[in-house]
Amino acid sequence: MRQRILRCVVSFHTTAGAMAAERLCRREELEGKLISVPRSVTSDCGLAWSAPPGLRETLERRFREAGIEAAGFHELAL
Amino acid sequence: MKENTFARRYGLIILAGIVAGAAALILTAAGNPKNMGFCIACFERDIAGALGLHSAVKVQYIRPEIPGIVLGATLSALAFREFKARAGSCPASRFVLGLFVMIGALVFLGCPLRMVIRLGGGDLTAVAGLLGFLAGILVGIVFLKKGFSLGRAYPVKRGESFVLPAVMLGLLALLLLAPGLLRFSQEGPGSMRAFWPVSLAAGLAVGFIAQRSRLCMAGGLRDAFLLRDFTLLAGFLAIWVTVTVGNLIIGNYNLSAVSQPIAHSQYLWSFLGMALAGWGSILLGGCPLRQLILAGEGNGDAAVTVLGMVAGAAIAHNFGLAGSADSAAEGIYTVGGIGAAGMAAVIIGFAVLLAVSLLHLPGKEEA
């Protein structure tokens, strides 16, 4: 048994989108990590970015500015 | 918030692996070839033969497992409101990738699913295929990290999403209502088949649960290498364990590198064939089984990939590219494998995959 914590999960249309998000967040020292996109989000088996919920607005803005197209932002207990 | 995360995370995918493994054992017991209860590549090749797309007389039959998988995925996606009409992600490139994934698989004599089933029967010749598959996936991951992408799919009209499920219904209709139009093997692997309702039911069950669980041989290894996430890999391992245990119980387990059913011992070309299939599967975003599931969910790009794989099967047998099995007759053991044409096709396949990989990297302005 382990504690589940709330995360902001960002899904993408392509694996390349998730990889680009990872590169951007690493470069800008934004906390988070790549995960397999949760089953509750989609039946696709791509990658997603998991970050603290407090970063949602920052991520939305930075991804938009960098031209990284997110498929959706989801708050999930992981 | 505390809960048993193991069951939540791994329960469904392990169940999917058990269902797929059990289905393979049942189909073999019911008449399918040994260590080939399920094989997406072999069964699509048999379907191509039944339709007269190639003339290899030993591998011709409309395998109901393939329509079953697609339609099972369609039913599941419709039931859980996940059926989405999408397309437009480099369909021509996907067709070509599907074609070479099929050629690689037929050089090895099996898709990634059959590779696991062969391993579960004790077939040590499949180890070369497994190592090749791992190597191909690692090469694919290198290109993913460099930004490889076939681009996103877009919503399309609903009719597009039903194309492959409709084709599959058509194949079933041909088998049941107009078999005289089809070719049926009288000997060889194509002549070994379970009674069609058993095959169809097994396909439907595997398609349904694979859609729910996202079972994928290539995706499991990609996530394990890239993310240290072993969720999808658990399904891959569950198939292996289920088939191994089942074969041990029914006495079909034969741990050996010789005289394995429909397998050859040209290890280098088994390795390279599955490396081609693994690399191509990563570029496509899923193994041949996963392409059927995605097509069943309404993905037109996956449907094009499946058609590419069928074309690849026809090409493989029309041009003598596919592997032939080792055989023993009158006390003489003959090593099978592929000829010069098959070797050339694998090398061309690597060149094509390299070209597709490089041509779909981001430009300087996108990097």
Short mmCIF file of C-alpha atoms in Angstrom, two decimals:
data_model
loop_
_atom_site.label_atom_id
_atom_site.label_comp_id
_atom_site.label_asym_id
_atom_site.label_seq_id
_atom_site.Cartn_x
_atom_site.Cartn_y
_atom_site.Cartn_z
CA MET A 1 0.00 0.00 0.00
CA ARG A 2 1.26 3.49 -0.75
CA GLN A 3 -0.07 6.97 -0.55
CA ARG A 4 -1.60 8.33 -3.76
CA ILE A 5 -0.93 11.98 -4.47
CA LEU A 6 -2.61 14.49 -6.72
CA ARG A 7 -0.71 15.23 -9.96
CA CYS A 8 -1.25 17.37 -13.03
CA VAL A 9 -1.03 14.92 -15.95
CA VAL A 10 -0.53 16.41 -19.40
CA SER A 11 -1.35 14.16 -22.35
CA PHE A 12 -0.09 14.74 -25.89
CA HIS A 13 -1.14 13.80 -29.40
CA THR A 14 2.28 12.30 -30.13
CA THR A 15 5.18 10.73 -28.28
CA ALA A 16 7.37 13.46 -29.76
CA GLY A 17 5.17 16.05 -28.05
CA ALA A 18 5.73 14.42 -24.66
CA MET A 19 9.48 14.24 -25.32
CA ALA A 20 9.56 17.92 -26.28
CA ALA A 21 7.69 18.77 -23.07
CA GLU A 22 10.27 16.84 -21.06
CA ARG A 23 13.15 18.70 -22.74
CA LEU A 24 11.48 22.07 -22.07
CA CYS A 25 10.75 21.29 -18.42
CA ARG A 26 14.28 19.97 -17.81
CA ARG A 27 15.74 23.11 -19.40
CA GLU A 28 13.56 25.40 -17.30
CA GLU A 29 13.93 23.27 -14.15
CA LEU A 30 10.18 22.68 -13.88
CA GLU A 31 9.49 19.69 -11.63
CA GLY A 32 7.92 16.61 -13.20
CA LYS A 33 8.58 13.39 -15.09
CA LEU A 34 7.51 11.40 -18.13
CA ILE A 35 5.02 8.63 -17.40
CA SER A 36 3.00 6.17 -19.43
CA VAL A 37 -0.30 7.96 -20.06
CA PRO A 38 -2.80 6.71 -17.44
CA ARG A 39 -5.53 4.37 -18.70
CA SER A 40 -8.18 6.64 -17.19
CA VAL A 41 -7.10 9.43 -19.56
CA THR A 42 -7.09 7.56 -22.87
CA SER A 43 -6.97 4.14 -24.50
CA ASP A 44 -3.81 5.26 -26.35
CA CYS A 45 -0.54 3.93 -24.99
CA GLY A 46 1.58 7.04 -25.40
CA LEU A 47 3.53 9.14 -22.92
CA ALA A 48 2.38 11.92 -20.60
CA TRP A 49 4.03 14.54 -18.38
CA SER A 50 3.27 14.31 -14.67
CA ALA A 51 3.85 17.43 -12.57
CA PRO A 52 2.72 18.97 -9.28
CA PRO A 53 -0.81 20.42 -9.68
CA GLY A 54 0.47 23.90 -8.80
CA LEU A 55 2.45 24.01 -12.03
CA ARG A 56 -0.58 23.63 -14.30
CA GLU A 57 -0.89 27.27 -15.33
CA THR A 58 2.86 27.59 -15.89
CA LEU A 59 2.89 24.45 -18.02
CA GLU A 60 -0.12 25.58 -20.07
CA ARG A 61 1.56 28.88 -20.79
CA ARG A 62 5.05 27.55 -21.50
CA PHE A 63 3.83 24.73 -23.73
CA ARG A 64 1.70 27.19 -25.69
CA GLU A 65 4.61 29.61 -26.08
CA ALA A 66 6.94 26.79 -27.16
CA GLY A 67 4.45 25.43 -29.70
CA ILE A 68 4.04 22.10 -27.89
CA GLU A 69 0.48 20.91 -28.48
CA ALA A 70 -1.02 19.24 -25.42
CA ALA A 71 -4.05 16.97 -25.84
CA GLY A 72 -5.31 17.67 -22.34
CA PHE A 73 -4.53 18.63 -18.75
CA HIS A 74 -5.88 16.30 -16.07
CA GLU A 75 -5.76 16.33 -12.27
CA LEU A 76 -5.36 12.74 -11.13
CA ALA A 77 -4.44 10.92 -7.95
CA LEU A 78 -1.47 8.72 -8.91
CA MET B 1 -5.61 8.13 0.08
CA LYS B 2 -4.14 4.60 0.36
CA GLU B 3 -4.95 1.59 -1.74
CA ASN B 4 -3.49 -1.57 -3.19
CA THR B 5 -1.77 0.00 -6.17
CA PHE B 6 -0.32 -3.31 -7.46
CA ALA B 7 -3.75 -4.76 -8.23
CA ARG B 8 -4.95 -1.46 -9.64
CA ARG B 9 -1.91 -1.02 -11.83
CA TYR B 10 -1.14 -4.55 -12.95
CA GLY B 11 -4.40 -6.47 -12.50
CA LEU B 12 -5.99 -5.86 -15.89
CA ILE B 13 -2.81 -6.15 -17.95
CA ILE B 14 -1.86 -9.43 -16.26
CA LEU B 15 -5.39 -10.71 -16.84
CA ALA B 16 -5.04 -9.75 -20.52
CA GLY B 17 -1.79 -11.68 -20.76
CA ILE B 18 -3.37 -14.71 -19.12
CA VAL B 19 -6.35 -14.55 -21.51
CA ALA B 20 -4.08 -14.25 -24.57
CA GLY B 21 -1.84 -17.07 -23.36
CA ALA B 22 -4.78 -19.33 -22.51
CA ALA B 23 -6.39 -18.56 -25.88
CA ALA B 24 -3.18 -19.58 -27.65
CA LEU B 25 -3.10 -22.89 -25.73
CA ILE B 26 -6.78 -23.60 -26.45
CA LEU B 27 -6.40 -22.81 -30.15
CA THR B 28 -3.38 -25.11 -30.43
CA ALA B 29 -5.29 -27.89 -28.67
CA ALA B 30 -8.23 -27.25 -31.01
CA GLY B 31 -6.17 -27.59 -34.18
CA ASN B 32 -3.97 -24.54 -34.81
CA PRO B 33 -0.27 -25.31 -35.46
CA LYS B 34 1.97 -25.98 -32.47
CA ASN B 35 3.46 -22.88 -30.86
CA MET B 36 1.18 -20.89 -33.18
CA GLY B 37 -2.06 -20.68 -31.28
CA PHE B 38 -1.92 -16.99 -32.05
CA CYS B 39 0.30 -15.16 -34.51
CA ILE B 40 -0.78 -11.88 -36.05
CA ALA B 41 1.83 -12.00 -38.83
CA CYS B 42 1.20 -15.64 -39.74
CA PHE B 43 -2.57 -15.25 -39.66
CA GLU B 44 -2.54 -12.11 -41.81
CA ARG B 45 -0.24 -14.00 -44.19
CA ASP B 46 -2.75 -16.88 -44.28
CA ILE B 47 -5.56 -14.40 -45.02
CA ALA B 48 -3.51 -12.87 -47.86
CA GLY B 49 -3.08 -16.39 -49.26
CA ALA B 50 -6.77 -17.25 -48.94
CA LEU B 51 -7.61 -14.14 -50.97
CA GLY B 52 -5.13 -15.15 -53.67
CA LEU B 53 -2.69 -12.34 -52.92
CA HIS B 54 0.09 -14.92 -52.85
CA SER B 55 0.28 -18.49 -54.07
CA ALA B 56 2.12 -20.31 -51.27
CA VAL B 57 -0.30 -23.23 -51.04
CA LYS B 58 0.63 -24.20 -47.48
CA VAL B 59 -0.39 -20.90 -45.90
CA GLN B 60 -3.87 -20.03 -47.15
CA TYR B 61 -6.88 -19.70 -44.85
CA ILE B 62 -9.13 -16.90 -43.60
CA ARG B 63 -8.11 -17.06 -39.93
CA PRO B 64 -11.16 -15.94 -37.92
CA GLU B 65 -8.87 -14.91 -35.06
CA ILE B 66 -7.90 -11.70 -36.92
CA PRO B 67 -11.49 -10.47 -37.54
CA GLY B 68 -12.22 -11.55 -33.97
CA ILE B 69 -9.46 -9.37 -32.53
CA VAL B 70 -10.51 -6.30 -34.53
CA LEU B 71 -14.21 -6.75 -33.81
CA GLY B 72 -13.55 -7.51 -30.12
CA ALA B 73 -11.66 -4.24 -29.87
CA THR B 74 -14.48 -2.44 -31.69
CA LEU B 75 -17.11 -3.82 -29.31
CA SER B 76 -15.01 -2.88 -26.29
CA ALA B 77 -14.31 0.63 -27.60
CA LEU B 78 -17.99 1.19 -28.40
CA ALA B 79 -19.14 -0.18 -25.03
CA PHE B 80 -16.75 2.07 -23.10
CA ARG B 81 -17.20 5.13 -25.35
CA GLU B 82 -13.63 5.03 -26.62
CA PHE B 83 -14.45 4.50 -30.29
CA LYS B 84 -12.97 7.51 -32.08
CA ALA B 85 -12.69 8.16 -35.79
CA ARG B 86 -9.14 9.47 -36.27
CA ALA B 87 -6.65 9.47 -39.14
CA GLY B 88 -4.11 11.56 -40.97
CA SER B 89 -0.83 10.62 -39.30
CA CYS B 90 1.43 9.90 -42.32
CA PRO B 91 -0.66 7.01 -43.69
CA ALA B 92 1.69 6.29 -46.62
CA SER B 93 4.70 5.98 -44.32
CA ARG B 94 2.68 3.75 -42.03
CA PHE B 95 1.76 1.48 -44.95
CA VAL B 96 5.44 1.05 -45.82
CA LEU B 97 6.44 0.53 -42.19
CA GLY B 98 3.70 -2.09 -41.78
CA LEU B 99 4.95 -3.82 -44.92
CA PHE B 100 8.51 -4.13 -43.60
CA VAL B 101 7.42 -5.07 -40.08
CA MET B 102 5.60 -7.98 -41.72
CA ILE B 103 8.62 -8.98 -43.81
CA GLY B 104 10.82 -8.91 -40.69
CA ALA B 105 8.32 -11.01 -38.76
CA LEU B 106 8.01 -13.57 -41.58
CA VAL B 107 11.79 -13.86 -41.84
CA PHE B 108 11.76 -14.82 -38.15
CA LEU B 109 8.53 -16.84 -38.59
CA GLY B 110 6.29 -15.01 -36.18
CA CYS B 111 5.14 -11.67 -34.83
CA PRO B 112 6.18 -10.50 -31.35
CA LEU B 113 3.16 -12.32 -29.89
CA ARG B 114 4.18 -15.61 -31.49
CA MET B 115 7.76 -14.98 -30.39
CA VAL B 116 6.53 -15.07 -26.77
CA ILE B 117 4.36 -18.12 -27.50
CA ARG B 118 7.37 -19.90 -29.05
CA LEU B 119 9.42 -19.08 -25.96
CA GLY B 120 6.57 -20.44 -23.84
CA GLY B 121 6.81 -23.72 -25.75
CA GLY B 122 10.52 -24.00 -24.91
CA ASP B 123 11.66 -22.95 -28.41
CA LEU B 124 15.20 -21.68 -27.80
CA THR B 125 15.56 -20.54 -31.43
CA ALA B 126 13.15 -17.73 -30.51
CA VAL B 127 15.72 -16.29 -28.10
CA ALA B 128 17.55 -14.83 -31.11
CA GLY B 129 14.28 -13.19 -32.15
CA LEU B 130 13.74 -11.79 -28.65
CA LEU B 131 17.23 -10.28 -28.59
CA GLY B 132 16.67 -8.81 -32.05
CA PHE B 133 13.30 -7.39 -31.00
CA LEU B 134 14.95 -5.72 -27.98
CA ALA B 135 17.70 -4.31 -30.19
CA GLY B 136 15.16 -2.96 -32.70
CA ILE B 137 13.18 -1.31 -29.93
CA LEU B 138 16.31 0.36 -28.56
CA VAL B 139 17.11 1.75 -32.02
CA GLY B 140 13.53 3.04 -32.26
CA ILE B 141 13.84 4.70 -28.84
CA VAL B 142 16.99 6.52 -30.00
CA PHE B 143 14.93 8.11 -32.78
CA LEU B 144 12.02 8.87 -30.42
CA LYS B 145 14.48 10.73 -28.19
CA LYS B 146 15.69 12.69 -31.21
CA GLY B 147 12.11 13.80 -31.83
CA PHE B 148 10.88 11.28 -34.42
CA SER B 149 7.18 11.67 -35.09
CA LEU B 150 4.72 10.65 -37.78
CA GLY B 151 2.54 13.55 -36.64
CA ARG B 152 -0.77 13.59 -34.87
CA ALA B 153 -4.02 12.04 -36.04
CA TYR B 154 -7.09 14.24 -36.44
CA PRO B 155 -10.79 13.57 -36.00
CA VAL B 156 -12.35 12.36 -39.28
CA LYS B 157 -15.84 11.42 -40.38
CA ARG B 158 -17.26 8.45 -38.53
CA GLY B 159 -17.49 6.31 -41.66
CA GLU B 160 -13.68 6.20 -41.88
CA SER B 161 -13.50 4.48 -38.49
CA PHE B 162 -15.61 1.51 -39.57
CA VAL B 163 -13.53 0.60 -42.65
CA LEU B 164 -11.35 -2.12 -41.13
CA PRO B 165 -14.10 -3.58 -38.91
CA ALA B 166 -16.28 -3.75 -42.05
CA VAL B 167 -13.48 -5.44 -44.01
CA MET B 168 -13.19 -7.98 -41.19
CA LEU B 169 -16.93 -8.66 -41.29
CA GLY B 170 -16.57 -9.12 -45.05
CA LEU B 171 -13.79 -11.68 -44.54
CA LEU B 172 -15.98 -13.62 -42.10
CA ALA B 173 -18.87 -13.47 -44.56
CA LEU B 174 -16.64 -14.84 -47.33
CA LEU B 175 -15.45 -17.68 -45.09
CA LEU B 176 -18.93 -18.70 -43.99
CA LEU B 177 -21.08 -17.86 -47.01
CA ALA B 178 -18.80 -18.07 -50.05
CA PRO B 179 -15.85 -20.33 -49.23
CA GLY B 180 -15.69 -21.37 -52.88
CA LEU B 181 -14.20 -17.97 -53.68
CA LEU B 182 -11.29 -18.56 -51.32
CA ARG B 183 -8.16 -20.69 -51.28
CA PHE B 184 -7.71 -23.25 -48.50
CA SER B 185 -4.46 -25.04 -47.73
CA GLN B 186 -4.71 -28.81 -47.90
CA GLU B 187 -1.38 -29.32 -46.13
CA GLY B 188 1.06 -27.30 -44.05
CA PRO B 189 0.31 -24.70 -41.36
CA GLY B 190 -2.67 -23.26 -43.26
CA SER B 191 -4.43 -26.61 -43.12
CA MET B 192 -4.09 -26.78 -39.31
CA ARG B 193 -6.96 -24.84 -37.87
CA ALA B 194 -9.36 -24.78 -34.97
CA PHE B 195 -13.10 -24.93 -35.74
CA TRP B 196 -14.02 -21.39 -36.80
CA PRO B 197 -16.36 -20.50 -33.87
CA VAL B 198 -13.54 -21.38 -31.45
CA SER B 199 -11.09 -19.21 -33.41
CA LEU B 200 -13.57 -16.33 -33.61
CA ALA B 201 -14.43 -16.51 -29.90
CA ALA B 202 -10.74 -16.54 -28.95
CA GLY B 203 -10.09 -13.54 -31.19
CA LEU B 204 -13.05 -11.62 -29.76
CA ALA B 205 -11.92 -12.29 -26.18
CA VAL B 206 -8.33 -11.25 -26.86
CA GLY B 207 -9.41 -8.18 -28.85
CA PHE B 208 -11.80 -7.08 -26.11
CA ILE B 209 -9.36 -7.38 -23.23
CA ALA B 210 -6.38 -6.10 -25.23
CA GLN B 211 -8.38 -2.94 -25.93
CA ARG B 212 -9.20 -2.51 -22.24
CA SER B 213 -5.64 -3.19 -21.08
CA ARG B 214 -3.63 -1.69 -24.00
CA LEU B 215 -1.67 -4.95 -24.27
CA CYS B 216 1.30 -4.34 -26.58
CA MET B 217 4.58 -6.23 -26.93
CA ALA B 218 6.55 -3.26 -28.27
CA GLY B 219 4.95 -0.68 -25.97
CA GLY B 220 5.79 -2.79 -22.92
CA LEU B 221 9.48 -2.88 -23.76
CA ARG B 222 9.50 0.79 -24.82
CA ASP B 223 8.04 1.87 -21.47
CA ALA B 224 10.42 -0.40 -19.56
CA PHE B 225 13.51 1.03 -21.29
CA LEU B 226 12.34 4.63 -21.55
CA LEU B 227 10.39 5.18 -18.34
CA ARG B 228 11.29 2.23 -16.09
CA ASP B 229 7.54 1.57 -16.16
CA PHE B 230 6.83 -2.16 -16.26
CA THR B 231 3.03 -2.07 -16.46
CA LEU B 232 2.62 -3.05 -20.13
CA LEU B 233 5.60 -5.40 -19.91
CA ALA B 234 3.68 -7.34 -17.26
CA GLY B 235 1.20 -8.39 -19.97
CA PHE B 236 4.04 -9.63 -22.17
CA LEU B 237 5.44 -11.65 -19.24
CA ALA B 238 1.99 -12.97 -18.27
CA ILE B 239 1.59 -14.46 -21.77
CA TRP B 240 5.00 -16.10 -21.49
CA VAL B 241 4.29 -17.57 -18.03
CA THR B 242 0.76 -18.73 -18.97
CA VAL B 243 1.93 -20.49 -22.14
CA THR B 244 4.91 -22.05 -20.37
CA VAL B 245 2.82 -23.37 -17.47
CA GLY B 246 0.07 -24.55 -19.81
CA ASN B 247 2.52 -26.38 -22.07
CA LEU B 248 4.20 -28.00 -19.06
CA ILE B 249 0.81 -29.22 -17.79
CA ILE B 250 -0.34 -30.65 -21.12
CA GLY B 251 3.07 -32.06 -22.01
CA ASN B 252 3.80 -29.81 -24.98
CA TYR B 253 6.85 -28.11 -23.47
CA ASN B 254 10.03 -28.98 -25.38
CA LEU B 255 13.07 -27.00 -24.24
CA SER B 256 15.32 -27.29 -27.26
CA ALA B 257 16.89 -25.41 -30.17
CA VAL B 258 16.20 -28.16 -32.70
CA SER B 259 13.05 -29.61 -34.26
CA GLN B 260 10.82 -26.82 -33.03
CA PRO B 261 7.47 -26.38 -34.81
CA ILE B 262 7.53 -23.84 -37.65
CA ALA B 263 10.87 -22.35 -36.61
CA HIS B 264 14.33 -22.16 -38.11
CA SER B 265 17.78 -22.02 -36.60
CA GLN B 266 19.36 -19.26 -38.71
CA TYR B 267 19.92 -17.23 -35.58
CA LEU B 268 21.46 -14.17 -37.20
CA TRP B 269 18.50 -13.70 -39.54
CA SER B 270 15.99 -14.40 -36.76
CA PHE B 271 17.74 -11.64 -34.81
CA LEU B 272 17.75 -9.23 -37.74
CA GLY B 273 14.17 -10.03 -38.79
CA MET B 274 12.83 -9.24 -35.34
CA ALA B 275 15.10 -6.19 -35.04
CA LEU B 276 13.36 -4.90 -38.16
CA ALA B 277 9.95 -5.70 -36.66
CA GLY B 278 10.88 -4.09 -33.31
CA TRP B 279 12.23 -0.87 -34.82
CA GLY B 280 9.23 -0.58 -37.13
CA SER B 281 6.80 -1.24 -34.27
CA ILE B 282 8.30 1.60 -32.21
CA LEU B 283 8.03 3.98 -35.17
CA LEU B 284 4.39 2.89 -35.64
CA GLY B 285 3.62 3.23 -31.93
CA GLY B 286 2.70 -0.42 -31.40
CA CYS B 287 3.25 -4.06 -32.35
CA PRO B 288 1.12 -5.86 -34.99
CA LEU B 289 -1.44 -6.90 -32.33
CA ARG B 290 -1.74 -3.31 -31.15
CA GLN B 291 -2.29 -2.10 -34.73
CA LEU B 292 -5.32 -4.41 -34.98
CA ILE B 293 -6.66 -3.07 -31.68
CA LEU B 294 -6.16 0.57 -32.71
CA ALA B 295 -7.85 -0.11 -36.05
CA GLY B 296 -10.75 -1.67 -34.13
CA GLU B 297 -10.99 1.53 -32.05
CA GLY B 298 -11.56 3.54 -35.22
CA ASN B 299 -8.00 4.62 -36.01
CA GLY B 300 -7.70 4.87 -39.79
CA ASP B 301 -3.89 5.10 -39.66
CA ALA B 302 -3.70 1.74 -37.90
CA ALA B 303 -6.09 0.32 -40.52
CA VAL B 304 -3.68 1.45 -43.25
CA THR B 305 -0.83 -0.16 -41.30
CA VAL B 306 -2.73 -3.46 -41.17
CA LEU B 307 -3.28 -3.28 -44.94
CA GLY B 308 0.44 -2.61 -45.32
CA MET B 309 1.19 -5.72 -43.28
CA VAL B 310 -1.12 -7.82 -45.49
CA ALA B 311 0.67 -6.41 -48.56
CA GLY B 312 4.00 -7.24 -46.90
CA ALA B 313 2.86 -10.83 -46.36
CA ALA B 314 1.91 -11.15 -50.02
CA ILE B 315 5.26 -9.70 -51.13
CA ALA B 316 7.15 -11.95 -48.71
CA HIS B 317 5.67 -15.10 -50.23
CA ASN B 318 5.52 -13.97 -53.86
CA PHE B 319 9.23 -13.10 -53.82
CA GLY B 320 10.45 -15.91 -51.57
CA LEU B 321 11.47 -13.62 -48.70
CA ALA B 322 9.84 -15.49 -45.80
CA GLY B 323 11.70 -18.00 -43.69
CA SER B 324 11.20 -21.72 -44.11
CA ALA B 325 11.13 -24.00 -41.10
CA ASP B 326 13.83 -26.53 -40.16
CA SER B 327 12.74 -30.04 -41.12
CA ALA B 328 13.69 -33.63 -40.47
CA ALA B 329 13.08 -36.40 -42.99
CA GLU B 330 14.58 -39.88 -43.29
CA GLY B 331 16.93 -39.17 -40.43
CA ILE B 332 18.35 -36.01 -42.03
CA TYR B 333 17.88 -32.68 -40.26
CA THR B 334 17.68 -29.78 -42.71
CA VAL B 335 18.20 -26.26 -41.44
CA GLY B 336 15.64 -23.87 -42.92
CA GLY B 337 15.79 -20.10 -42.83
CA ILE B 338 15.85 -17.54 -45.59
CA GLY B 339 17.58 -17.30 -48.95
CA ALA B 340 19.44 -14.46 -50.61
CA ALA B 341 16.20 -12.65 -51.50
CA GLY B 342 15.06 -12.66 -47.88
CA MET B 343 18.44 -11.38 -46.71
CA ALA B 344 18.32 -8.58 -49.28
CA ALA B 345 14.78 -7.69 -48.18
CA VAL B 346 15.86 -7.37 -44.53
CA ILE B 347 18.76 -5.11 -45.49
CA ILE B 348 16.48 -3.00 -47.70
CA GLY B 349 14.03 -2.90 -44.80
CA PHE B 350 16.66 -1.41 -42.49
CA ALA B 351 17.52 1.18 -45.15
CA VAL B 352 13.84 2.11 -45.54
CA LEU B 353 13.29 2.36 -41.77
CA LEU B 354 16.39 4.53 -41.46
CA ALA B 355 15.10 6.79 -44.23
CA VAL B 356 11.63 7.04 -42.64
CA SER B 357 13.22 7.72 -39.24
CA LEU B 358 15.50 10.47 -40.55
CA LEU B 359 12.83 12.08 -42.72
CA HIS B 360 10.47 12.41 -39.75
CA LEU B 361 12.89 14.07 -37.35
CA PRO B 362 12.12 17.68 -36.46
CA GLY B 363 13.67 20.37 -38.63
CA LYS B 364 16.05 22.89 -37.07
CA GLU B 365 13.22 25.35 -36.55
CA GLU B 366 11.16 22.74 -34.64
CA ALA B 367 13.94 21.18 -32.51
#
